[in-house]
mmCIF file of C-alpha atoms and ligand atoms in Angstrom:
data_model
loop_
_atom_site.group_PDB
_atom_site.id
_atom_site.type_symbol
_atom_site.label_atom_id
_atom_site.label_comp_id
_atom_site.label_asym_id
_atom_site.label_seq_id
_atom_site.Cartn_x
_atom_site.Cartn_y
_atom_site.Cartn_z
ATOM 1 C CA MET A 516 16.704 55.721 41.170
ATOM 2 C CA GLU A 517 17.199 56.897 37.669
ATOM 3 C CA ASN A 518 20.652 56.186 37.793
ATOM 4 C CA LYS A 519 20.235 53.055 39.164
ATOM 5 C CA ILE A 520 18.089 52.170 36.287
ATOM 6 C CA LYS A 521 20.450 53.140 33.512
ATOM 7 C CA GLU A 522 23.252 51.274 35.365
ATOM 8 C CA LEU A 523 20.988 48.189 35.240
ATOM 9 C CA LYS A 524 20.347 48.685 31.696
ATOM 10 C CA GLU A 525 23.965 48.846 30.687
ATOM 11 C CA GLN A 526 25.016 46.104 32.774
ATOM 12 C CA PHE A 527 22.206 44.067 30.991
ATOM 13 C CA GLU A 528 23.507 44.776 27.535
ATOM 14 C CA LEU A 529 26.932 43.625 28.445
ATOM 15 C CA ARG A 530 25.815 40.397 29.471
ATOM 16 C CA MET A 531 23.475 40.211 26.818
ATOM 17 C CA ALA A 532 26.018 40.393 24.147
ATOM 18 C CA GLU A 533 28.021 37.208 25.709
ATOM 19 C CA ALA A 534 24.759 35.088 25.826
ATOM 20 C CA LEU A 535 25.101 32.747 23.240
ATOM 21 C CA THR A 536 23.123 29.879 24.327
ATOM 22 C CA ALA A 537 19.611 29.069 25.420
ATOM 23 C CA GLU A 538 20.831 28.164 29.052
ATOM 24 C CA GLU A 539 22.819 31.514 29.356
ATOM 25 C CA LEU A 540 19.807 33.718 28.112
ATOM 26 C CA GLU A 541 17.937 31.861 30.710
ATOM 27 C CA ALA A 542 20.538 32.505 33.680
ATOM 28 C CA LEU A 543 20.434 36.303 32.344
ATOM 29 C CA ARG A 544 16.517 36.345 32.710
ATOM 30 C CA VAL A 545 16.372 34.858 36.324
ATOM 31 C CA SER A 546 19.343 37.268 37.379
ATOM 32 C CA PHE A 547 17.419 40.362 36.147
ATOM 33 C CA LEU A 548 13.771 39.273 36.169
ATOM 34 C CA GLY A 549 13.312 36.201 38.125
ATOM 35 C CA LYS A 550 11.754 36.609 41.946
ATOM 36 C CA LYS A 551 14.978 37.729 43.233
ATOM 37 C CA GLY A 552 16.242 39.617 40.130
ATOM 38 C CA GLN A 553 17.735 42.820 39.906
ATOM 39 C CA VAL A 554 14.859 44.663 38.272
ATOM 40 C CA THR A 555 12.412 42.951 40.612
ATOM 41 C CA GLU A 556 14.083 44.129 43.553
ATOM 42 C CA LEU A 557 14.446 47.746 42.150
ATOM 43 C CA LEU A 558 10.356 47.377 41.931
ATOM 44 C CA LYS A 559 10.578 46.813 45.863
ATOM 45 C CA GLY A 560 12.581 49.512 46.366
ATOM 46 C CA LEU A 561 9.857 51.686 45.002
ATOM 47 C CA ARG A 562 7.948 51.936 48.304
ATOM 48 C CA ASP A 563 11.020 54.248 49.567
ATOM 49 C CA VAL A 564 10.636 56.388 46.674
ATOM 50 C CA PRO A 565 8.927 59.771 47.445
ATOM 51 C CA ALA A 566 5.118 59.695 46.827
ATOM 52 C CA GLU A 567 5.236 62.359 43.765
ATOM 53 C CA LYS A 568 8.028 60.541 42.062
ATOM 54 C CA LYS A 569 6.333 57.089 42.493
ATOM 55 C CA LYS A 570 4.210 57.010 39.348
ATOM 56 C CA GLU A 571 7.380 58.259 37.216
ATOM 57 C CA VAL A 572 9.948 56.017 38.657
ATOM 58 C CA GLY A 573 7.667 53.036 38.716
ATOM 59 C CA GLN A 574 6.781 53.633 34.837
ATOM 60 C CA LEU A 575 10.799 53.565 34.319
ATOM 61 C CA ILE A 576 11.121 50.352 36.109
ATOM 62 C CA ASN A 577 8.191 48.941 34.151
ATOM 63 C CA ASP A 578 9.727 50.004 30.825
ATOM 64 C CA LEU A 579 12.963 48.659 31.640
ATOM 65 C CA LYS A 580 11.366 45.393 32.554
ATOM 66 C CA THR A 581 9.522 45.060 29.248
ATOM 67 C CA SER A 582 12.421 46.221 27.154
ATOM 68 C CA LEU A 583 14.711 43.501 28.879
ATOM 69 C CA GLU A 584 11.866 40.552 28.345
ATOM 70 C CA GLY A 585 11.728 41.779 24.851
ATOM 71 C CA GLU A 586 15.379 41.465 24.071
ATOM 72 C CA ILE A 587 15.665 38.188 25.644
ATOM 73 C CA GLU A 588 12.730 36.868 23.859
ATOM 74 C CA ALA A 589 14.021 38.199 20.622
ATOM 75 C CA ALA A 590 17.553 36.576 21.189
ATOM 76 C CA GLU A 591 15.756 33.155 22.051
ATOM 77 C CA GLU A 592 13.826 33.328 18.601
ATOM 78 C CA SER A 593 16.807 34.042 16.715
ATOM 79 C CA LEU A 594 18.618 31.033 18.585
ATOM 80 C CA ARG A 595 15.739 28.860 17.287
ATOM 81 C CA ASN A 596 15.432 30.345 13.890
ATOM 82 C CA LYS A 597 19.538 29.667 13.717
ATOM 83 C CA ALA A 598 18.917 26.281 14.888
ATOM 84 C CA LEU A 599 16.353 25.381 12.134
ATOM 85 C CA ALA A 600 18.666 26.984 9.563
ATOM 86 C CA ASP A 601 21.421 24.989 10.677
ATOM 87 C CA ALA A 602 19.606 21.809 10.294
ATOM 88 C CA ILE A 603 18.359 22.696 6.756
ATOM 89 C CA ASN A 604 21.969 23.612 5.834
ATOM 90 C CA ASN A 605 23.411 20.264 7.356
ATOM 91 C CA ALA A 606 20.625 18.258 5.637
ATOM 92 C CA LYS A 607 21.492 16.446 2.585
ATOM 93 C CA ARG A 608 21.177 18.753 -0.461
ATOM 94 C CA TYR A 609 18.495 18.297 -2.914
ATOM 95 C CA ASN A 610 19.482 19.075 -6.412
ATOM 96 C CA PRO A 611 16.457 18.573 -9.251
ATOM 97 C CA THR A 612 19.285 18.763 -11.927
ATOM 98 C CA LEU A 613 21.114 15.856 -11.021
ATOM 99 C CA PRO A 614 20.671 12.180 -11.819
ATOM 100 C CA SER A 615 20.126 10.253 -8.670
ATOM 101 C CA SER A 616 23.520 8.664 -7.795
ATOM 102 C CA GLU A 617 21.880 6.131 -5.175
ATOM 103 C CA PRO A 618 20.377 2.376 -6.380
ATOM 104 C CA LYS A 619 16.639 2.354 -6.202
ATOM 105 C CA GLY A 620 14.771 -0.311 -5.309
ATOM 106 C CA SER A 621 11.714 -1.118 -7.528
ATOM 107 C CA TYR A 622 8.403 -3.314 -7.200
ATOM 108 C CA HIS A 623 8.206 -6.644 -8.724
ATOM 109 C CA PRO A 624 6.464 -7.080 -11.945
ATOM 110 C CA ILE A 625 4.023 -8.983 -10.237
ATOM 111 C CA THR A 626 3.181 -6.630 -7.519
ATOM 112 C CA LEU A 627 2.694 -3.923 -10.375
ATOM 113 C CA VAL A 628 0.225 -6.037 -11.984
ATOM 114 C CA GLN A 629 -1.477 -7.191 -8.801
ATOM 115 C CA ARG A 630 -2.136 -3.284 -7.690
ATOM 116 C CA ASP A 631 -3.362 -2.617 -11.307
ATOM 117 C CA LEU A 632 -6.095 -5.029 -11.245
ATOM 118 C CA GLU A 633 -6.569 -4.433 -7.621
ATOM 119 C CA LYS A 634 -7.529 -0.726 -8.226
ATOM 120 C CA ILE A 635 -9.587 -1.859 -11.447
ATOM 121 C CA PHE A 636 -11.781 -4.037 -9.605
ATOM 122 C CA VAL A 637 -12.114 -1.726 -6.270
ATOM 123 C CA SER A 638 -13.360 0.945 -8.472
ATOM 124 C CA MET A 639 -16.046 -1.511 -9.902
ATOM 125 C CA GLY A 640 -17.115 -2.336 -6.282
ATOM 126 C CA PHE A 641 -15.050 -5.314 -5.374
ATOM 127 C CA THR A 642 -13.165 -5.802 -1.986
ATOM 128 C CA VAL A 643 -9.804 -7.247 -1.892
ATOM 129 C CA GLU A 644 -9.242 -10.275 0.401
ATOM 130 C CA ASP A 645 -6.291 -12.124 1.805
ATOM 131 C CA TYR A 646 -6.214 -15.578 2.258
ATOM 132 C CA PHE A 647 -3.505 -18.310 3.286
ATOM 133 C CA GLU A 648 -0.609 -20.052 1.363
ATOM 134 C CA VAL A 649 -1.193 -23.126 3.693
ATOM 135 C CA THR A 650 -4.859 -24.561 3.811
ATOM 136 C CA ASP A 651 -6.599 -27.811 4.022
ATOM 137 C CA ASP A 652 -8.275 -30.537 1.448
ATOM 138 C CA TYR A 653 -11.799 -29.275 2.182
ATOM 139 C CA ASN A 654 -10.850 -25.680 1.464
ATOM 140 C CA CYS A 655 -8.643 -26.450 -1.888
ATOM 141 C CA PHE A 656 -11.011 -29.331 -3.343
ATOM 142 C CA GLU A 657 -13.769 -30.710 -1.534
ATOM 143 C CA ALA A 658 -15.771 -27.638 -1.277
ATOM 144 C CA LEU A 659 -15.040 -26.874 -4.745
ATOM 145 C CA ASN A 660 -16.860 -29.691 -6.034
ATOM 146 C CA ILE A 661 -13.700 -32.177 -6.410
ATOM 147 C CA PRO A 662 -14.026 -35.030 -4.370
ATOM 148 C CA LYS A 663 -11.634 -37.144 -3.301
ATOM 149 C CA HIS A 664 -10.262 -39.676 -6.435
ATOM 150 C CA HIS A 665 -11.587 -37.189 -8.781
ATOM 151 C CA PRO A 666 -9.651 -36.939 -11.837
ATOM 152 C CA ALA A 667 -9.373 -33.010 -11.777
ATOM 153 C CA ARG A 668 -7.096 -33.685 -8.669
ATOM 154 C CA ASP A 669 -4.358 -35.065 -11.046
ATOM 155 C CA MET A 670 -3.508 -31.506 -12.439
ATOM 156 C CA GLN A 671 -2.834 -30.242 -9.294
ATOM 157 C CA ASP A 672 -0.639 -32.239 -6.976
ATOM 158 C CA THR A 673 0.832 -30.145 -4.502
ATOM 159 C CA TYR A 674 3.252 -30.144 -1.490
ATOM 160 C CA TYR A 675 1.676 -31.707 1.730
ATOM 161 C CA LEU A 676 2.372 -31.119 5.445
ATOM 162 C CA GLU A 677 3.124 -33.885 7.992
ATOM 163 C CA ASN A 678 -0.158 -32.529 9.471
ATOM 164 C CA GLY A 679 -2.160 -33.365 6.193
ATOM 165 C CA GLN A 680 -2.719 -29.665 5.502
ATOM 166 C CA LEU A 681 -1.410 -28.340 2.140
ATOM 167 C CA LEU A 682 -0.082 -25.472 0.004
ATOM 168 C CA LYS A 683 -2.861 -24.220 -1.814
ATOM 169 C CA THR A 684 -2.600 -24.994 -5.660
ATOM 170 C CA GLN A 685 -5.347 -22.381 -6.835
ATOM 171 C CA THR A 686 -6.554 -19.194 -5.430
ATOM 172 C CA SER A 687 -10.037 -20.661 -5.760
ATOM 173 C CA ALA A 688 -9.332 -22.538 -2.443
ATOM 174 C CA ALA A 689 -10.658 -19.138 -0.597
ATOM 175 C CA GLN A 690 -14.109 -19.297 -2.106
ATOM 176 C CA ASN A 691 -15.550 -20.910 0.484
ATOM 177 C CA ALA A 692 -14.337 -18.867 3.185
ATOM 178 C CA ILE A 693 -15.138 -15.753 1.704
ATOM 179 C CA MET A 694 -18.641 -16.934 0.829
ATOM 180 C CA LYS A 695 -19.182 -17.836 4.679
ATOM 181 C CA LYS A 696 -17.635 -14.627 5.725
ATOM 182 C CA TYR A 697 -19.725 -12.288 3.696
ATOM 183 C CA GLY A 698 -22.605 -14.297 2.371
ATOM 184 C CA ALA A 699 -24.755 -13.024 -0.512
ATOM 185 C CA PRO A 700 -24.359 -10.605 -2.239
ATOM 186 C CA LEU A 701 -20.800 -10.352 -2.648
ATOM 187 C CA ARG A 702 -18.042 -8.775 -4.989
ATOM 188 C CA ALA A 703 -14.567 -9.919 -4.043
ATOM 189 C CA ILE A 704 -10.888 -10.460 -5.564
ATOM 190 C CA PHE A 705 -8.503 -12.698 -3.944
ATOM 191 C CA PRO A 706 -4.864 -12.276 -5.229
ATOM 192 C CA GLY A 707 -2.449 -15.141 -4.019
ATOM 193 C CA ARG A 708 0.598 -17.374 -4.285
ATOM 194 C CA CYS A 709 -0.089 -20.913 -5.382
ATOM 195 C CA PHE A 710 2.029 -24.130 -5.382
ATOM 196 C CA ARG A 711 2.133 -27.013 -7.682
ATOM 197 C CA ASN A 712 4.551 -30.076 -7.875
ATOM 198 C CA GLU A 713 5.406 -29.168 -11.319
ATOM 199 C CA SER A 714 8.612 -30.051 -13.260
ATOM 200 C CA THR A 715 9.622 -26.334 -14.162
ATOM 201 C CA ASP A 716 10.346 -24.952 -17.672
ATOM 202 C CA ALA A 717 10.012 -21.756 -19.307
ATOM 203 C CA CYS A 718 5.941 -21.739 -18.948
ATOM 204 C CA HIS A 719 5.662 -23.599 -15.750
ATOM 205 C CA GLU A 720 7.012 -23.137 -12.275
ATOM 206 C CA ASN A 721 6.293 -24.652 -8.787
ATOM 207 C CA THR A 722 5.111 -21.268 -7.344
ATOM 208 C CA PHE A 723 3.079 -18.822 -9.313
ATOM 209 C CA PHE A 724 0.373 -16.048 -8.622
ATOM 210 C CA GLN A 725 -3.291 -15.953 -9.663
ATOM 211 C CA MET A 726 -6.048 -13.357 -9.028
ATOM 212 C CA GLU A 727 -9.344 -15.114 -8.384
ATOM 213 C CA GLY A 728 -12.521 -12.832 -8.295
ATOM 214 C CA MET A 729 -16.224 -13.729 -7.437
ATOM 215 C CA MET A 730 -19.396 -11.918 -8.115
ATOM 216 C CA ILE A 731 -22.488 -13.146 -6.436
ATOM 217 C CA ASP A 732 -25.918 -11.565 -6.497
ATOM 218 C CA LYS A 733 -29.787 -12.107 -7.998
ATOM 219 C CA ASP A 734 -29.726 -12.541 -11.701
ATOM 220 C CA ILE A 735 -26.030 -12.683 -12.444
ATOM 221 C CA SER A 736 -25.616 -14.119 -15.914
ATOM 222 C CA ILE A 737 -22.846 -14.780 -18.285
ATOM 223 C CA SER A 738 -23.085 -11.701 -19.978
ATOM 224 C CA ASN A 739 -21.938 -9.798 -16.481
ATOM 225 C CA LEU A 740 -18.917 -12.321 -16.694
ATOM 226 C CA ILE A 741 -18.140 -11.073 -20.200
ATOM 227 C CA TYR A 742 -18.600 -7.251 -19.194
ATOM 228 C CA PHE A 743 -16.471 -7.226 -16.291
ATOM 229 C CA MET A 744 -13.624 -9.143 -17.799
ATOM 230 C CA LYS A 745 -13.850 -7.155 -20.853
ATOM 231 C CA THR A 746 -13.561 -3.815 -18.971
ATOM 232 C CA MET A 747 -10.866 -5.028 -16.502
ATOM 233 C CA LEU A 748 -8.784 -6.616 -19.361
ATOM 234 C CA SER A 749 -9.160 -3.291 -21.525
ATOM 235 C CA GLU A 750 -7.793 -1.284 -18.493
ATOM 236 C CA VAL A 751 -4.866 -3.696 -17.818
ATOM 237 C CA PHE A 752 -3.553 -3.500 -21.352
ATOM 238 C CA GLU A 753 -4.664 0.134 -21.649
ATOM 239 C CA ARG A 754 -6.329 -0.667 -25.046
ATOM 240 C CA GLU A 755 -9.786 -2.162 -26.207
ATOM 241 C CA ILE A 756 -9.272 -5.647 -25.814
ATOM 242 C CA ASN A 757 -11.816 -8.320 -27.445
ATOM 243 C CA VAL A 758 -12.768 -11.708 -25.801
ATOM 244 C CA ARG A 759 -14.109 -14.652 -26.629
ATOM 245 C CA LEU A 760 -15.642 -17.837 -24.265
ATOM 246 C CA ARG A 761 -14.664 -21.312 -25.234
ATOM 247 C CA PRO A 762 -16.289 -24.210 -23.273
ATOM 248 C CA GLY A 763 -13.642 -25.167 -20.543
ATOM 249 C CA PHE A 764 -14.026 -27.888 -17.887
ATOM 250 C CA PHE A 765 -13.449 -27.244 -13.946
ATOM 251 C CA PRO A 766 -15.606 -28.827 -11.535
ATOM 252 C CA PHE A 767 -16.464 -25.872 -9.317
ATOM 253 C CA VAL A 768 -18.275 -23.931 -12.261
ATOM 254 C CA GLU A 769 -20.992 -24.776 -14.755
ATOM 255 C CA PRO A 770 -20.931 -23.946 -17.278
ATOM 256 C CA GLY A 771 -17.091 -23.564 -17.527
ATOM 257 C CA PHE A 772 -15.158 -21.342 -19.891
ATOM 258 C CA GLU A 773 -11.681 -20.485 -21.267
ATOM 259 C CA LEU A 774 -11.751 -16.876 -21.784
ATOM 260 C CA ASP A 775 -9.455 -15.838 -24.863
ATOM 261 C CA ILE A 776 -8.473 -12.172 -25.975
ATOM 262 C CA SER A 777 -7.492 -10.956 -28.941
ATOM 263 C CA CYS A 778 -3.576 -11.392 -29.654
ATOM 264 C CA LEU A 779 -2.040 -8.417 -28.325
ATOM 265 C CA ILE A 780 0.915 -8.855 -30.661
ATOM 266 C CA CYS A 781 -1.045 -9.094 -34.042
ATOM 267 C CA GLY A 782 -4.550 -7.710 -32.990
ATOM 268 C CA GLY A 783 -6.320 -10.566 -34.189
ATOM 269 C CA LYS A 784 -4.785 -11.388 -37.657
ATOM 270 C CA GLY A 785 -2.706 -14.301 -36.421
ATOM 271 C CA CYS A 786 0.871 -14.449 -35.694
ATOM 272 C CA PRO A 787 3.267 -16.676 -33.939
ATOM 273 C CA SER A 788 2.666 -15.829 -30.752
ATOM 274 C CA CYS A 789 -1.047 -16.647 -31.017
ATOM 275 C CA LYS A 790 -0.081 -19.922 -33.149
ATOM 276 C CA ASN A 791 -1.855 -17.697 -35.848
ATOM 277 C CA SER A 792 -5.199 -18.240 -34.211
ATOM 278 C CA GLY A 793 -5.363 -14.351 -33.387
ATOM 279 C CA TRP A 794 -6.301 -15.625 -29.611
ATOM 280 C CA LEU A 795 -4.237 -15.785 -26.440
ATOM 281 C CA GLU A 796 -5.806 -18.192 -23.756
ATOM 282 C CA LEU A 797 -5.665 -16.139 -20.413
ATOM 283 C CA CYS A 798 -8.665 -16.619 -18.018
ATOM 284 C CA PRO A 799 -10.425 -19.842 -16.893
ATOM 285 C CA CYS A 800 -13.813 -18.772 -15.843
ATOM 286 C CA GLY A 801 -17.631 -19.664 -15.390
ATOM 287 C CA MET A 802 -20.660 -19.881 -13.473
ATOM 288 C CA ILE A 803 -20.302 -20.980 -9.860
ATOM 289 C CA HIS A 804 -21.284 -24.217 -9.396
ATOM 290 C CA PRO A 805 -24.476 -24.855 -7.075
ATOM 291 C CA ASN A 806 -22.787 -27.433 -5.006
ATOM 292 C CA VAL A 807 -19.947 -24.536 -4.497
ATOM 293 C CA LEU A 808 -22.651 -22.032 -3.479
ATOM 294 C CA THR A 809 -24.563 -24.561 -1.183
ATOM 295 C CA ALA A 810 -20.894 -25.390 0.490
ATOM 296 C CA GLY A 811 -20.416 -21.697 1.420
ATOM 297 C CA GLY A 812 -23.916 -20.937 2.633
ATOM 298 C CA ILE A 813 -25.464 -19.362 -0.069
ATOM 299 C CA ASP A 814 -28.945 -20.646 -1.509
ATOM 300 C CA PRO A 815 -28.130 -21.699 -5.338
ATOM 301 C CA GLU A 816 -32.142 -21.139 -5.786
ATOM 302 C CA GLU A 817 -31.868 -17.394 -4.904
ATOM 303 C CA TYR A 818 -28.500 -16.518 -6.220
ATOM 304 C CA THR A 819 -26.220 -17.387 -8.884
ATOM 305 C CA GLY A 820 -22.705 -15.946 -9.465
ATOM 306 C CA PHE A 821 -19.579 -16.115 -11.972
ATOM 307 C CA ALA A 822 -15.722 -16.842 -10.690
ATOM 308 C CA PHE A 823 -12.876 -16.456 -12.648
ATOM 309 C CA GLY A 824 -9.207 -17.388 -11.787
ATOM 310 C CA LEU A 825 -6.589 -15.360 -13.820
ATOM 311 C CA GLY A 826 -3.275 -16.134 -13.951
ATOM 312 C CA MET A 827 -1.424 -12.989 -12.738
ATOM 313 C CA THR A 828 2.089 -14.509 -13.212
ATOM 314 C CA ARG A 829 0.858 -15.297 -17.013
ATOM 315 C CA LEU A 830 -0.456 -11.599 -17.136
ATOM 316 C CA ALA A 831 2.804 -10.189 -15.984
ATOM 317 C CA MET A 832 4.591 -12.102 -18.446
ATOM 318 C CA MET A 833 2.377 -10.571 -21.389
ATOM 319 C CA LYS A 834 2.275 -7.430 -20.235
ATOM 320 C CA TYR A 835 6.032 -6.840 -20.194
ATOM 321 C CA GLY A 836 6.992 -9.365 -22.540
ATOM 322 C CA ILE A 837 8.857 -11.654 -19.973
ATOM 323 C CA LYS A 838 9.498 -15.006 -22.004
ATOM 324 C CA ASP A 839 10.783 -17.203 -18.868
ATOM 325 C CA ILE A 840 8.473 -17.655 -16.002
ATOM 326 C CA ARG A 841 11.846 -18.699 -13.789
ATOM 327 C CA ASP A 842 12.670 -14.971 -14.299
ATOM 328 C CA PHE A 843 10.073 -14.235 -11.578
ATOM 329 C CA ASN A 844 11.460 -16.087 -8.758
ATOM 330 C CA SER A 845 15.054 -16.035 -9.818
ATOM 331 C CA GLY A 846 15.846 -13.070 -7.386
ATOM 332 C CA ASN A 847 18.083 -12.055 -10.309
ATOM 333 C CA LEU A 848 18.256 -8.116 -9.979
ATOM 334 C CA LYS A 849 19.286 -7.570 -13.205
ATOM 335 C CA ALA A 850 15.937 -8.586 -14.583
ATOM 336 C CA LEU A 851 13.745 -7.543 -11.617
ATOM 337 C CA SER A 852 15.425 -3.918 -11.436
ATOM 338 C CA GLN A 853 13.851 -2.920 -14.855
ATOM 339 C CA PHE A 854 10.203 -2.392 -13.621
ATOM 340 C CA GLU A 855 9.242 1.160 -13.037
ATOM 341 C CA ASN A 856 7.802 2.138 -9.369
ATOM 342 C CA ASN A 857 4.464 3.434 -10.088
HETATM 343 N N1 DAH B 1463 -8.720 -22.355 -10.445
HETATM 344 C C1 DAH B 1463 -8.556 -22.794 -11.620
HETATM 345 C C2 DAH B 1463 -6.863 -23.278 -11.774
HETATM 346 O O1 DAH B 1463 -6.184 -23.136 -11.114
HETATM 347 C C3 DAH B 1463 -8.713 -21.544 -12.430
HETATM 348 C C4 DAH B 1463 -10.055 -21.279 -12.075
HETATM 349 C C5 DAH B 1463 -11.000 -21.635 -13.393
HETATM 350 C C6 DAH B 1463 -10.681 -20.461 -11.394
HETATM 351 C C7 DAH B 1463 -12.453 -21.331 -13.224
HETATM 352 C C8 DAH B 1463 -12.295 -20.161 -11.358
HETATM 353 C C9 DAH B 1463 -13.042 -20.845 -12.590
HETATM 354 O O2 DAH B 1463 -12.537 -19.029 -10.502
HETATM 355 O O3 DAH B 1463 -14.028 -20.067 -12.241
HETATM 356 O O4 DAH B 1463 -7.030 -24.121 -12.645
#
């Protein structure tokens, strides 16, 4: 019996040396350790061994079994490691000292500005809302206190669909739906693409982006408006920004303002960029008109709020010194790929 055990071990070693794949290892395991494997048969033969030797021989066969199992497992493990090492070696090499040879995509400057703004407003407790590009007369005008034939519509001619819907001219078009969705109190910003029937030049496009915002609560006043705008703009431009309000007319706010910021180029002293005034016009805003709150299902006796409509395209032009608004939609990769991915 001892000889048989030795012989089996030798046979196993010979075949082991030839087993190179997982399948070959499995076949080897079956032929030695499977139900009808040679070691299993040997164990069965134990009943013919004389009683006084049974324990010793049994021990030898078990040792053989454990050792064969161990060898197969170790061989399988090393196969797995090799497969992993091969995968790593064949993967594309990473070399931190080489400049990238592959062209890299970059975000559109408006996306960058939008993400900046969203981050800042979210940190001040605002939610970010989405809205349609195609809407209707009610949302774009009527709900904003701009009835049919109101002269304010003249500045916002747009593209109409045959079914009477239209491409929104201003992100304010989402105000009504958002008020109805959340009720008061609410803090929301809603960036979006707007369309107007414009003759294009360096400062005008038929397609542009705005970022609208609303804050509605008890006792909201103009000082809240100034505080939020000043904080937000200082963050966007990464420096202390002074703001001033001038009266401005928009039917959906009362009072309405044009918010100016101190000129980014001269810091307020006066230069050609700010036409020597020291100020740049940036963001129309105001206290939400009671009619607009009522249309949104909010009681103007109980709640007040401010709204603003930041020209995101204009902001991107200021932030990055882009002189021609048409560059944004030009698809000109030479212009657009200069912006950082951050
Ligand atoms: N929607 C206006 C426009 O596109 C901008 C605007 C003005 C938005 C005042 C506001 C606001 O929310 O309060 O001309």
